[in-house]
PDB file of C-alpha atoms in Angstrom:
ATOM      1  CA  MET B 107     -19.186  -0.412  -6.795  1.00  0.00           C
ATOM      2  CA  SER B 108     -20.294  -4.025  -7.050  1.00  0.00           C
ATOM      3  CA  ILE B 109     -18.120  -6.492  -8.960  1.00  0.00           C
ATOM      4  CA  SER B 110     -19.994  -9.620 -10.004  1.00  0.00           C
ATOM      5  CA  ASP B 111     -18.732 -13.183  -9.686  1.00  0.00           C
ATOM      6  CA  GLN B 112     -18.899 -13.439 -13.481  1.00  0.00           C
ATOM      7  CA  LEU B 113     -16.572 -10.469 -13.848  1.00  0.00           C
ATOM      8  CA  ILE B 114     -14.087 -12.153 -11.497  1.00  0.00           C
ATOM      9  CA  ARG B 115     -14.370 -15.378 -13.505  1.00  0.00           C
ATOM     10  CA  LEU B 116     -13.716 -13.431 -16.684  1.00  0.00           C
ATOM     11  CA  LEU B 117     -10.631 -11.865 -15.128  1.00  0.00           C
ATOM     12  CA  ASN B 118      -9.359 -15.260 -14.044  1.00  0.00           C
ATOM     13  CA  LEU B 119      -9.691 -16.437 -17.656  1.00  0.00           C
ATOM     14  CA  LEU B 120      -7.835 -13.395 -18.980  1.00  0.00           C
ATOM     15  CA  ALA B 121      -5.224 -13.263 -16.216  1.00  0.00           C
ATOM     16  CA  ASP B 122      -2.746 -15.358 -18.238  1.00  0.00           C
ATOM     17  CA  GLY B 123      -2.265 -12.508 -20.717  1.00  0.00           C
ATOM     18  CA  GLN B 124      -3.139 -14.709 -23.711  1.00  0.00           C
ATOM     19  CA  PHE B 125      -5.783 -14.053 -26.381  1.00  0.00           C
ATOM     20  CA  HIS B 126      -9.232 -15.556 -25.781  1.00  0.00           C
ATOM     21  CA  SER B 127     -11.986 -15.353 -28.371  1.00  0.00           C
ATOM     22  CA  GLY B 128     -15.375 -13.906 -27.542  1.00  0.00           C
ATOM     23  CA  THR B 129     -16.925 -17.286 -28.390  1.00  0.00           C
ATOM     24  CA  GLU B 130     -14.613 -19.069 -25.962  1.00  0.00           C
ATOM     25  CA  LEU B 131     -15.296 -16.589 -23.161  1.00  0.00           C
ATOM     26  CA  ALA B 132     -19.065 -16.782 -23.719  1.00  0.00           C
ATOM     27  CA  SER B 133     -18.946 -20.593 -23.641  1.00  0.00           C
ATOM     28  CA  VAL B 134     -16.891 -20.851 -20.450  1.00  0.00           C
ATOM     29  CA  LEU B 135     -18.987 -18.224 -18.667  1.00  0.00           C
ATOM     30  CA  ASP B 136     -22.239 -19.604 -20.114  1.00  0.00           C
ATOM     31  CA  VAL B 137     -23.398 -16.173 -21.245  1.00  0.00           C
ATOM     32  CA  SER B 138     -24.102 -14.479 -24.577  1.00  0.00           C
ATOM     33  CA  ARG B 139     -21.460 -12.727 -26.674  1.00  0.00           C
ATOM     34  CA  SER B 140     -23.149  -9.397 -25.909  1.00  0.00           C
ATOM     35  CA  ALA B 141     -22.873 -10.114 -22.182  1.00  0.00           C
ATOM     36  CA  VAL B 142     -19.159 -10.808 -22.650  1.00  0.00           C
ATOM     37  CA  TRP B 143     -18.784  -7.463 -24.421  1.00  0.00           C
ATOM     38  CA  LYS B 144     -20.501  -5.675 -21.515  1.00  0.00           C
ATOM     39  CA  HIS B 145     -18.174  -7.360 -19.028  1.00  0.00           C
ATOM     40  CA  LEU B 146     -15.139  -6.391 -21.090  1.00  0.00           C
ATOM     41  CA  HIS B 147     -16.372  -2.799 -21.192  1.00  0.00           C
ATOM     42  CA  ALA B 148     -16.769  -2.880 -17.401  1.00  0.00           C
ATOM     43  CA  LEU B 149     -13.117  -3.920 -17.040  1.00  0.00           C
ATOM     44  CA  ASP B 150     -12.052  -0.723 -18.776  1.00  0.00           C
ATOM     45  CA  GLY B 151     -13.903   1.259 -16.120  1.00  0.00           C
ATOM     46  CA  LEU B 152     -11.846  -0.522 -13.444  1.00  0.00           C
ATOM     47  CA  GLY B 153      -8.573   0.646 -14.961  1.00  0.00           C
ATOM     48  CA  ILE B 154      -7.780  -2.697 -16.598  1.00  0.00           C
ATOM     49  CA  GLU B 155      -6.208  -2.279 -20.012  1.00  0.00           C
ATOM     50  CA  LEU B 156      -7.485  -4.624 -22.733  1.00  0.00           C
ATOM     51  CA  VAL B 157      -6.269  -5.447 -26.228  1.00  0.00           C
ATOM     52  CA  GLY B 158      -8.760  -6.614 -28.863  1.00  0.00           C
ATOM     53  CA  VAL B 159      -7.601  -8.057 -32.196  1.00  0.00           C
ATOM     54  CA  SER B 160     -10.001  -9.167 -34.911  1.00  0.00           C
ATOM     55  CA  GLY B 161      -9.791 -12.915 -35.425  1.00  0.00           C
ATOM     56  CA  LYS B 162      -7.806 -13.473 -32.225  1.00  0.00           C
ATOM     57  CA  GLY B 163     -10.021 -12.157 -29.467  1.00  0.00           C
ATOM     58  CA  TYR B 164      -9.178 -10.261 -26.309  1.00  0.00           C
ATOM     59  CA  LYS B 165      -6.329 -10.224 -23.831  1.00  0.00           C
ATOM     60  CA  LEU B 166      -5.077  -8.093 -20.984  1.00  0.00           C
ATOM     61  CA  GLN B 167      -2.434  -5.540 -21.890  1.00  0.00           C
ATOM     62  CA  ARG B 168      -0.440  -7.075 -19.034  1.00  0.00           C
ATOM     63  CA  PRO B 169      -1.113 -10.333 -17.180  1.00  0.00           C
ATOM     64  CA  ILE B 170      -2.311  -9.915 -13.601  1.00  0.00           C
ATOM     65  CA  GLN B 171      -2.392 -12.127 -10.544  1.00  0.00           C
ATOM     66  CA  LEU B 172      -5.571 -11.907  -8.503  1.00  0.00           C
ATOM     67  CA  LEU B 173      -5.241 -12.096  -4.745  1.00  0.00           C
ATOM     68  CA  ASP B 174      -5.654 -15.603  -3.371  1.00  0.00           C
ATOM     69  CA  ARG B 175      -6.027 -16.496   0.313  1.00  0.00           C
ATOM     70  CA  GLN B 176      -4.413 -19.923  -0.031  1.00  0.00           C
ATOM     71  CA  GLN B 177      -1.398 -18.602  -1.917  1.00  0.00           C
ATOM     72  CA  ILE B 178      -0.868 -15.876   0.675  1.00  0.00           C
ATOM     73  CA  SER B 179      -1.365 -18.187   3.675  1.00  0.00           C
ATOM     74  CA  GLY B 180       0.985 -20.767   2.197  1.00  0.00           C
ATOM     75  CA  ARG B 181       3.801 -18.196   2.210  1.00  0.00           C
ATOM     76  CA  LEU B 182       3.228 -16.880   5.735  1.00  0.00           C
ATOM     77  CA  GLU B 183       5.811 -17.607   8.408  1.00  0.00           C
ATOM     78  CA  SER B 184       4.515 -19.280  11.565  1.00  0.00           C
ATOM     79  CA  ARG B 185       4.622 -16.115  13.710  1.00  0.00           C
ATOM     80  CA  ALA B 186       2.678 -14.027  11.222  1.00  0.00           C
ATOM     81  CA  LYS B 187       0.145 -16.780  10.641  1.00  0.00           C
ATOM     82  CA  ALA B 188      -0.470 -17.093  14.390  1.00  0.00           C
ATOM     83  CA  LEU B 189      -1.149 -13.349  14.693  1.00  0.00           C
ATOM     84  CA  ILE B 190      -3.919 -13.315  12.075  1.00  0.00           C
ATOM     85  CA  SER B 191      -7.419 -13.991  13.383  1.00  0.00           C
ATOM     86  CA  GLU B 192      -8.998 -13.607   9.939  1.00  0.00           C
ATOM     87  CA  LEU B 193      -7.795 -12.683   6.442  1.00  0.00           C
ATOM     88  CA  GLU B 194     -10.442 -11.209   4.142  1.00  0.00           C
ATOM     89  CA  ILE B 195     -10.127 -10.420   0.428  1.00  0.00           C
ATOM     90  CA  TYR B 196     -12.739  -8.282  -1.322  1.00  0.00           C
ATOM     91  CA  PRO B 197     -13.096  -7.745  -5.075  1.00  0.00           C
ATOM     92  CA  ALA B 198     -14.211  -4.181  -4.334  1.00  0.00           C
ATOM     93  CA  ILE B 199     -14.604  -2.119  -1.177  1.00  0.00           C
ATOM     94  CA  ALA B 200     -14.864   1.572  -0.367  1.00  0.00           C
ATOM     95  CA  SER B 201     -11.728   1.494   1.785  1.00  0.00           C
ATOM     96  CA  THR B 202      -9.914  -1.336   3.575  1.00  0.00           C
ATOM     97  CA  ASN B 203      -9.079   1.070   6.415  1.00  0.00           C
ATOM     98  CA  GLY B 204     -12.654   2.324   6.587  1.00  0.00           C
ATOM     99  CA  TYR B 205     -14.027  -1.210   6.715  1.00  0.00           C
ATOM    100  CA  LEU B 206     -11.790  -2.224   9.634  1.00  0.00           C
ATOM    101  CA  MET B 207     -12.473   1.022  11.514  1.00  0.00           C
ATOM    102  CA  GLN B 208     -16.191   0.260  11.341  1.00  0.00           C
ATOM    103  CA  LEU B 209     -15.560  -3.334  12.392  1.00  0.00           C
ATOM    104  CA  ALA B 210     -13.555  -2.154  15.404  1.00  0.00           C
ATOM    105  CA  GLN B 211     -16.493  -0.037  16.592  1.00  0.00           C
ATOM    106  CA  ARG B 212     -18.907  -2.964  16.699  1.00  0.00           C
ATOM    107  CA  SER B 213     -16.668  -5.804  17.867  1.00  0.00           C
ATOM    108  CA  GLN B 214     -13.546  -6.614  19.886  1.00  0.00           C
ATOM    109  CA  ALA B 215     -11.798  -8.075  16.864  1.00  0.00           C
ATOM    110  CA  THR B 216      -8.016  -7.879  16.595  1.00  0.00           C
ATOM    111  CA  GLY B 217      -5.530  -9.394  14.196  1.00  0.00           C
ATOM    112  CA  ARG B 218      -7.891  -8.851  11.271  1.00  0.00           C
ATOM    113  CA  VAL B 219      -6.342  -8.418   7.824  1.00  0.00           C
ATOM    114  CA  CYS B 220      -8.303  -6.923   4.945  1.00  0.00           C
ATOM    115  CA  LEU B 221      -7.174  -6.836   1.300  1.00  0.00           C
ATOM    116  CA  ALA B 222      -9.013  -5.537  -1.743  1.00  0.00           C
ATOM    117  CA  GLU B 223      -8.544  -5.731  -5.478  1.00  0.00           C
ATOM    118  CA  TYR B 224     -10.200  -2.333  -5.902  1.00  0.00           C
ATOM    119  CA  GLN B 225     -11.092   0.601  -3.666  1.00  0.00           C
ATOM    120  CA  THR B 226     -13.750   3.124  -4.569  1.00  0.00           C
ATOM    121  CA  ALA B 227     -12.676   5.544  -1.807  1.00  0.00           C
ATOM    122  CA  GLY B 228      -9.145   4.578  -0.849  1.00  0.00           C
ATOM    123  CA  LYS B 229      -7.677   6.755   1.913  1.00  0.00           C
ATOM    124  CA  GLY B 230      -4.451   8.702   1.767  1.00  0.00           C
ATOM    125  CA  ARG B 231      -3.017  11.098   4.334  1.00  0.00           C
ATOM    126  CA  ARG B 232      -4.726  14.402   5.132  1.00  0.00           C
ATOM    127  CA  GLY B 233      -7.986  13.400   3.470  1.00  0.00           C
ATOM    128  CA  ARG B 234      -6.467  12.598   0.100  1.00  0.00           C
ATOM    129  CA  THR B 235      -7.788   9.786  -2.072  1.00  0.00           C
ATOM    130  CA  TRP B 236      -5.495   6.813  -2.734  1.00  0.00           C
ATOM    131  CA  VAL B 237      -5.677   5.916  -6.437  1.00  0.00           C
ATOM    132  CA  SER B 238      -6.795   2.273  -6.486  1.00  0.00           C
ATOM    133  CA  PRO B 239      -7.199   0.624  -9.928  1.00  0.00           C
ATOM    134  CA  PHE B 240      -8.388  -2.985  -9.922  1.00  0.00           C
ATOM    135  CA  GLY B 241      -5.924  -5.839  -9.493  1.00  0.00           C
ATOM    136  CA  HIS B 242      -2.769  -3.808 -10.087  1.00  0.00           C
ATOM    137  CA  ASN B 243      -1.504  -2.864  -6.626  1.00  0.00           C
ATOM    138  CA  ILE B 244      -1.685  -3.866  -2.970  1.00  0.00           C
ATOM    139  CA  TYR B 245      -4.320  -2.305  -0.723  1.00  0.00           C
ATOM    140  CA  LEU B 246      -3.835  -3.808   2.737  1.00  0.00           C
ATOM    141  CA  SER B 247      -5.159  -2.950   6.202  1.00  0.00           C
ATOM    142  CA  ILE B 248      -4.609  -4.557   9.612  1.00  0.00           C
ATOM    143  CA  LEU B 249      -6.681  -4.059  12.774  1.00  0.00           C
ATOM    144  CA  TRP B 250      -4.889  -4.371  16.110  1.00  0.00           C
ATOM    145  CA  ARG B 251      -5.827  -3.551  19.709  1.00  0.00           C
ATOM    146  CA  TYR B 252      -3.499  -2.026  22.288  1.00  0.00           C
ATOM    147  CA  GLN B 253      -3.893  -1.733  26.044  1.00  0.00           C
ATOM    148  CA  ASN B 254      -2.042   1.466  26.961  1.00  0.00           C
ATOM    149  CA  GLY B 255      -3.555   4.146  24.744  1.00  0.00           C
ATOM    150  CA  PRO B 256      -2.391   5.983  21.629  1.00  0.00           C
ATOM    151  CA  GLY B 257       0.645   7.434  23.422  1.00  0.00           C
ATOM    152  CA  ALA B 258       2.116   3.953  23.805  1.00  0.00           C
ATOM    153  CA  ILE B 259       2.238   3.468  20.031  1.00  0.00           C
ATOM    154  CA  ALA B 260       3.803   6.817  19.105  1.00  0.00           C
ATOM    155  CA  GLY B 261       6.243   6.181  16.307  1.00  0.00           C
ATOM    156  CA  LEU B 262       4.469   3.081  15.035  1.00  0.00           C
ATOM    157  CA  SER B 263       4.346   4.481  11.499  1.00  0.00           C
ATOM    158  CA  LEU B 264       8.151   4.830  11.483  1.00  0.00           C
ATOM    159  CA  ALA B 265       8.600   1.257  12.716  1.00  0.00           C
ATOM    160  CA  LEU B 266       6.232  -0.008  10.039  1.00  0.00           C
ATOM    161  CA  GLY B 267       8.175   1.911   7.416  1.00  0.00           C
ATOM    162  CA  VAL B 268      11.168  -0.207   8.466  1.00  0.00           C
ATOM    163  CA  ALA B 269       9.027  -3.367   8.197  1.00  0.00           C
ATOM    164  CA  VAL B 270       7.905  -2.466   4.669  1.00  0.00           C
ATOM    165  CA  ALA B 271      11.481  -1.609   3.636  1.00  0.00           C
ATOM    166  CA  ARG B 272      12.619  -4.997   4.937  1.00  0.00           C
ATOM    167  CA  ALA B 273       9.880  -6.783   2.977  1.00  0.00           C
ATOM    168  CA  LEU B 274      10.724  -4.937  -0.237  1.00  0.00           C
ATOM    169  CA  SER B 275      14.409  -5.700   0.235  1.00  0.00           C
ATOM    170  CA  ARG B 276      13.549  -9.386   0.630  1.00  0.00           C
ATOM    171  CA  ALA B 277      11.582  -9.119  -2.614  1.00  0.00           C
ATOM    172  CA  GLY B 278      14.703  -7.862  -4.383  1.00  0.00           C
ATOM    173  CA  VAL B 279      13.901  -4.144  -4.520  1.00  0.00           C
ATOM    174  CA  GLN B 280      17.057  -2.056  -4.242  1.00  0.00           C
ATOM    175  CA  GLU B 281      17.405   1.617  -3.322  1.00  0.00           C
ATOM    176  CA  VAL B 282      14.362   1.638  -1.027  1.00  0.00           C
ATOM    177  CA  GLY B 283      14.123   4.836   0.998  1.00  0.00           C
ATOM    178  CA  LEU B 284      11.996   6.020   3.916  1.00  0.00           C
ATOM    179  CA  LYS B 285      10.526   9.520   3.850  1.00  0.00           C
ATOM    180  CA  TRP B 286       9.357  10.845   7.190  1.00  0.00           C
ATOM    181  CA  PRO B 287       6.912  10.134   8.620  1.00  0.00           C
ATOM    182  CA  ASN B 288       5.256   7.283   6.733  1.00  0.00           C
ATOM    183  CA  ASP B 289       6.150   7.048   3.041  1.00  0.00           C
ATOM    184  CA  ILE B 290       8.294   4.547   1.201  1.00  0.00           C
ATOM    185  CA  TYR B 291      10.304   6.047  -1.642  1.00  0.00           C
ATOM    186  CA  TRP B 292      12.511   4.969  -4.519  1.00  0.00           C
ATOM    187  CA  ARG B 293      14.836   7.575  -6.017  1.00  0.00           C
ATOM    188  CA  GLU B 294      12.797  10.459  -4.571  1.00  0.00           C
ATOM    189  CA  ARG B 295       9.515   9.099  -5.913  1.00  0.00           C
ATOM    190  CA  LYS B 296       6.724   7.664  -3.803  1.00  0.00           C
ATOM    191  CA  LEU B 297       6.317   3.900  -4.024  1.00  0.00           C
ATOM    192  CA  ALA B 298       4.070   3.224  -1.013  1.00  0.00           C
ATOM    193  CA  GLY B 299       2.328   4.975   1.833  1.00  0.00           C
ATOM    194  CA  ILE B 300       1.246   4.047   5.349  1.00  0.00           C
ATOM    195  CA  LEU B 301      -1.873   5.436   7.021  1.00  0.00           C
ATOM    196  CA  ILE B 302      -2.586   4.687  10.685  1.00  0.00           C
ATOM    197  CA  GLU B 303      -5.944   5.575  12.235  1.00  0.00           C
ATOM    198  CA  VAL B 304      -6.263   5.269  16.010  1.00  0.00           C
ATOM    199  CA  SER B 305      -9.329   5.432  18.245  1.00  0.00           C
ATOM    200  CA  GLY B 306      -9.829   4.744  21.942  1.00  0.00           C
ATOM    201  CA  GLU B 307      -9.081   5.983  25.437  1.00  0.00           C
ATOM    202  CA  SER B 308      -6.107   8.284  25.958  1.00  0.00           C
ATOM    203  CA  GLY B 309      -4.544   6.082  28.636  1.00  0.00           C
ATOM    204  CA  GLY B 310      -6.434   2.849  28.197  1.00  0.00           C
ATOM    205  CA  PRO B 311      -7.489   0.386  25.521  1.00  0.00           C
ATOM    206  CA  CYS B 312      -7.419   1.629  21.949  1.00  0.00           C
ATOM    207  CA  HIS B 313      -7.397   0.182  18.480  1.00  0.00           C
ATOM    208  CA  ALA B 314      -5.327   1.012  15.443  1.00  0.00           C
ATOM    209  CA  VAL B 315      -6.014   0.337  11.792  1.00  0.00           C
ATOM    210  CA  ILE B 316      -2.807   0.248   9.796  1.00  0.00           C
ATOM    211  CA  GLY B 317      -3.244   0.757   6.067  1.00  0.00           C
ATOM    212  CA  LEU B 318      -0.642   0.228   3.362  1.00  0.00           C
ATOM    213  CA  GLY B 319      -0.916   1.131  -0.298  1.00  0.00           C
ATOM    214  CA  LEU B 320       1.898  -0.222  -2.497  1.00  0.00           C
ATOM    215  CA  ASN B 321       2.168   0.601  -6.202  1.00  0.00           C
ATOM    216  CA  LEU B 322       2.871  -2.412  -8.408  1.00  0.00           C
ATOM    217  CA  TYR B 323       1.527  -0.886 -11.603  1.00  0.00           C
ATOM    218  CA  LEU B 324      -0.246   2.439 -12.027  1.00  0.00           C
ATOM    219  CA  PRO B 325      -1.687   3.005 -15.516  1.00  0.00           C
ATOM    220  CA  GLU B 326      -1.011   6.552 -16.668  1.00  0.00           C
ATOM    221  CA  GLN B 327      -4.715   7.340 -17.042  1.00  0.00           C
ATOM    222  CA  GLN B 328      -5.462   6.409 -13.424  1.00  0.00           C
ATOM    223  CA  ALA B 329      -2.380   8.245 -12.135  1.00  0.00           C
ATOM    224  CA  GLU B 330      -3.244  11.589 -13.737  1.00  0.00           C
ATOM    225  CA  THR B 331      -4.735  12.924 -10.501  1.00  0.00           C
ATOM    226  CA  ILE B 332      -1.609  12.213  -8.412  1.00  0.00           C
ATOM    227  CA  GLU B 333       0.083  15.502  -7.589  1.00  0.00           C
ATOM    228  CA  GLN B 334       3.462  14.206  -6.403  1.00  0.00           C
ATOM    229  CA  ALA B 335       6.279  12.231  -8.009  1.00  0.00           C
ATOM    230  CA  TRP B 336       5.437   8.531  -7.929  1.00  0.00           C
ATOM    231  CA  VAL B 337       6.841   5.215  -9.086  1.00  0.00           C
ATOM    232  CA  ASP B 338       5.638   1.615  -9.242  1.00  0.00           C
ATOM    233  CA  LEU B 339       7.379  -1.737  -8.888  1.00  0.00           C
ATOM    234  CA  ARG B 340       6.833  -2.552 -12.547  1.00  0.00           C
ATOM    235  CA  HIS B 341       9.056   0.404 -13.445  1.00  0.00           C
ATOM    236  CA  ILE B 342      11.703  -0.826 -10.981  1.00  0.00           C
ATOM    237  CA  MET B 343      11.552  -4.598 -11.547  1.00  0.00           C
ATOM    238  CA  GLY B 344       9.749  -5.177 -14.849  1.00  0.00           C
ATOM    239  CA  ASP B 345       6.455  -6.828 -15.844  1.00  0.00           C
ATOM    240  CA  ASP B 346       7.174 -10.030 -13.893  1.00  0.00           C
ATOM    241  CA  VAL B 347       6.318  -8.269 -10.639  1.00  0.00           C
ATOM    242  CA  MET B 348       2.642  -8.351 -11.650  1.00  0.00           C
ATOM    243  CA  GLN B 349       2.744 -12.128 -11.121  1.00  0.00           C
ATOM    244  CA  GLN B 350       4.089 -11.723  -7.572  1.00  0.00           C
ATOM    245  CA  ARG B 351       1.248  -9.951  -5.790  1.00  0.00           C
ATOM    246  CA  ASN B 352       0.440 -12.838  -3.430  1.00  0.00           C
ATOM    247  CA  ARG B 353       4.113 -13.357  -2.603  1.00  0.00           C
ATOM    248  CA  LEU B 354       4.522  -9.649  -1.894  1.00  0.00           C
ATOM    249  CA  VAL B 355       1.471  -9.597   0.396  1.00  0.00           C
ATOM    250  CA  ALA B 356       2.924 -12.512   2.376  1.00  0.00           C
ATOM    251  CA  LEU B 357       6.339 -10.816   2.635  1.00  0.00           C
ATOM    252  CA  LEU B 358       4.669  -7.641   3.909  1.00  0.00           C
ATOM    253  CA  LEU B 359       2.569  -9.491   6.498  1.00  0.00           C
ATOM    254  CA  ASN B 360       5.592 -11.492   7.669  1.00  0.00           C
ATOM    255  CA  GLU B 361       7.400  -8.236   8.458  1.00  0.00           C
ATOM    256  CA  MET B 362       4.538  -5.980   9.533  1.00  0.00           C
ATOM    257  CA  LEU B 363       2.558  -8.215  11.881  1.00  0.00           C
ATOM    258  CA  PRO B 364       5.344  -8.922  14.429  1.00  0.00           C
ATOM    259  CA  VAL B 365       6.157  -5.189  14.541  1.00  0.00           C
ATOM    260  CA  ILE B 366       2.493  -4.348  15.156  1.00  0.00           C
ATOM    261  CA  ALA B 367       2.060  -7.038  17.810  1.00  0.00           C
ATOM    262  CA  ASP B 368       5.256  -6.259  19.751  1.00  0.00           C
ATOM    263  CA  PHE B 369       5.418  -2.486  19.424  1.00  0.00           C
ATOM    264  CA  GLU B 370       4.098  -1.559  22.884  1.00  0.00           C
ATOM    265  CA  GLU B 371       6.944  -3.577  24.406  1.00  0.00           C
ATOM    266  CA  GLN B 372       9.704  -2.797  21.896  1.00  0.00           C
ATOM    267  CA  THR B 373       8.823   0.875  21.238  1.00  0.00           C
ATOM    268  CA  LEU B 374      10.368   2.972  18.489  1.00  0.00           C
ATOM    269  CA  ARG B 375      13.829   2.598  20.036  1.00  0.00           C
ATOM    270  CA  ALA B 376      14.163  -0.862  18.513  1.00  0.00           C
ATOM    271  CA  PHE B 377      13.744   0.553  14.988  1.00  0.00           C
ATOM    272  CA  ILE B 378      15.570   3.906  15.054  1.00  0.00           C
ATOM    273  CA  GLY B 379      18.836   2.475  13.740  1.00  0.00           C
ATOM    274  CA  ASP B 380      17.211   0.733  10.778  1.00  0.00           C
ATOM    275  CA  TRP B 381      15.031   3.745   9.991  1.00  0.00           C
ATOM    276  CA  ARG B 382      18.130   5.932   9.791  1.00  0.00           C
ATOM    277  CA  LYS B 383      19.769   3.397   7.484  1.00  0.00           C
ATOM    278  CA  TRP B 384      16.885   3.775   4.999  1.00  0.00           C
ATOM    279  CA  ASP B 385      16.394   7.529   5.540  1.00  0.00           C
ATOM    280  CA  CYS B 386      16.220   9.115   2.053  1.00  0.00           C
ATOM    281  CA  MET B 387      15.794  12.674   3.346  1.00  0.00           C
ATOM    282  CA  ARG B 388      18.902  13.238   5.440  1.00  0.00           C
ATOM    283  CA  GLY B 389      20.983  16.066   3.970  1.00  0.00           C
ATOM    284  CA  LYS B 390      18.249  17.062   1.524  1.00  0.00           C
ATOM    285  CA  ALA B 391      16.648  20.481   1.147  1.00  0.00           C
ATOM    286  CA  VAL B 392      12.949  20.307   2.026  1.00  0.00           C
ATOM    287  CA  SER B 393       9.936  22.383   2.884  1.00  0.00           C
ATOM    288  CA  ILE B 394       7.718  21.371   5.796  1.00  0.00           C
ATOM    289  CA  TYR B 395       4.134  22.590   5.704  1.00  0.00           C
ATOM    290  CA  ILE B 396       2.033  22.880   8.851  1.00  0.00           C
ATOM    291  CA  GLY B 397      -1.289  24.390   7.923  1.00  0.00           C
ATOM    292  CA  GLU B 398      -0.506  27.607   6.051  1.00  0.00           C
ATOM    293  CA  GLN B 399       3.008  27.859   7.484  1.00  0.00           C
ATOM    294  CA  ALA B 400       6.077  26.675   5.562  1.00  0.00           C
ATOM    295  CA  PHE B 401       9.497  25.938   7.043  1.00  0.00           C
ATOM    296  CA  THR B 402      12.527  25.373   4.821  1.00  0.00           C
ATOM    297  CA  GLY B 403      15.931  23.913   5.539  1.00  0.00           C
ATOM    298  CA  ILE B 404      18.149  20.852   5.424  1.00  0.00           C
ATOM    299  CA  VAL B 405      17.028  17.572   7.025  1.00  0.00           C
ATOM    300  CA  ARG B 406      19.406  16.329   9.717  1.00  0.00           C
ATOM    301  CA  GLY B 407      17.658  13.041  10.363  1.00  0.00           C
ATOM    302  CA  ILE B 408      15.345  12.090  13.221  1.00  0.00           C
ATOM    303  CA  ASP B 409      15.869  12.165  16.980  1.00  0.00           C
ATOM    304  CA  GLU B 410      15.296   9.306  19.423  1.00  0.00           C
ATOM    305  CA  GLN B 411      11.580  10.119  19.628  1.00  0.00           C
ATOM    306  CA  GLY B 412      11.193  10.022  15.832  1.00  0.00           C
ATOM    307  CA  LEU B 413      10.882  13.794  15.438  1.00  0.00           C
ATOM    308  CA  LEU B 414      12.216  15.263  12.194  1.00  0.00           C
ATOM    309  CA  LEU B 415      15.225  17.549  12.627  1.00  0.00           C
ATOM    310  CA  LEU B 416      15.398  20.526  10.270  1.00  0.00           C
ATOM    311  CA  GLU B 417      18.321  22.955  10.112  1.00  0.00           C
ATOM    312  CA  ASP B 418      17.497  26.432   8.815  1.00  0.00           C
ATOM    313  CA  GLU B 419      19.764  28.902   6.981  1.00  0.00           C
ATOM    314  CA  GLN B 420      21.108  30.235  10.279  1.00  0.00           C
ATOM    315  CA  GLY B 421      22.208  26.758  11.354  1.00  0.00           C
ATOM    316  CA  LYS B 422      19.488  26.426  13.982  1.00  0.00           C
ATOM    317  CA  GLN B 423      17.803  23.042  14.349  1.00  0.00           C
ATOM    318  CA  ARG B 424      14.128  22.567  15.008  1.00  0.00           C
ATOM    319  CA  ALA B 425      12.282  19.303  15.728  1.00  0.00           C
ATOM    320  CA  PHE B 426       8.933  18.564  14.080  1.00  0.00           C
ATOM    321  CA  ALA B 427       6.359  16.050  15.324  1.00  0.00           C
ATOM    322  CA  SER B 428       4.145  16.368  12.238  1.00  0.00           C
ATOM    323  CA  GLY B 429       3.908  18.124   8.923  1.00  0.00           C
ATOM    324  CA  GLU B 430       3.818  17.671   5.177  1.00  0.00           C
ATOM    325  CA  VAL B 431       7.331  17.373   3.736  1.00  0.00           C
ATOM    326  CA  SER B 432       8.318  18.120   0.154  1.00  0.00           C
ATOM    327  CA  PHE B 433      11.730  17.896  -1.464  1.00  0.00           C
ATOM    328  CA  ARG B 434      13.088  21.203  -2.830  1.00  0.00           C
ATOM    329  CA  ALA B 435      15.350  21.735  -5.803  1.00  0.00           C
ATOM    330  CA  THR B 436      18.823  22.810  -4.711  1.00  0.00           C
TER     331      THR B 436
END
């Protein structure tokens, strides 16, 4: 889906959350009133909620903050800034992960960061679609190259879960939890997800694209297709969080980039202790699905390799390297 420069200009005018008359918007944009109406109608299709009042004009249901390269860069710490070769922001893209995976195939780029206001085909785990309304959340991907093959970055998703938990804690979010292997939770509801796609030689150079989707505000209409319990930062912290998107992106990059860059040397061992501190599954009854098979039991944490430990009704523990985990009512 193409998003015109005029539509972005219109959003910048409306971003303050105040009423703006159709005449004012037409004058600033140098278009007709009917063109303004068409643009406003297009916003509705992007999941942006509008309020129209006769005699007052139009405003956003909630103010938004569009992503801004300068605002993000100005908040980056020196280490993170040095690790970024290029930071790109797109009004709309099929998938930030998909874009960087394609880029990795045709170049030797590394340290590339891609953000989008809107994804038409956002990627979740196991082929799911990540719900991606315009301007409400954070859709972030990072491309990085490694020298020693995919095996050398086993456990990277767990380490990045720690990085995201640290960033959210610095932003003032309390009760952050990590759900194995790559979800960030709040009170047993999903707040963010990590998706890592790796390609390359088994024992040689490879590249990884690390994607993060973080819910700031999910309108109910757009969230209807989500099949699991979810939460957004607006619910946790209030409407003000919508004005902190650029700050949050910078906090995430400050924590994630050093972990990504140093992981081959540090390995998962450096993050096991912190992961266990944020573990929201330990002691909980869960079901683990692997294909058509289901395993039930009580989570006993993770081992030193990051495998999930599940204790069944007979008291026997089993370690899992992968699987889909769901909480069970007890």
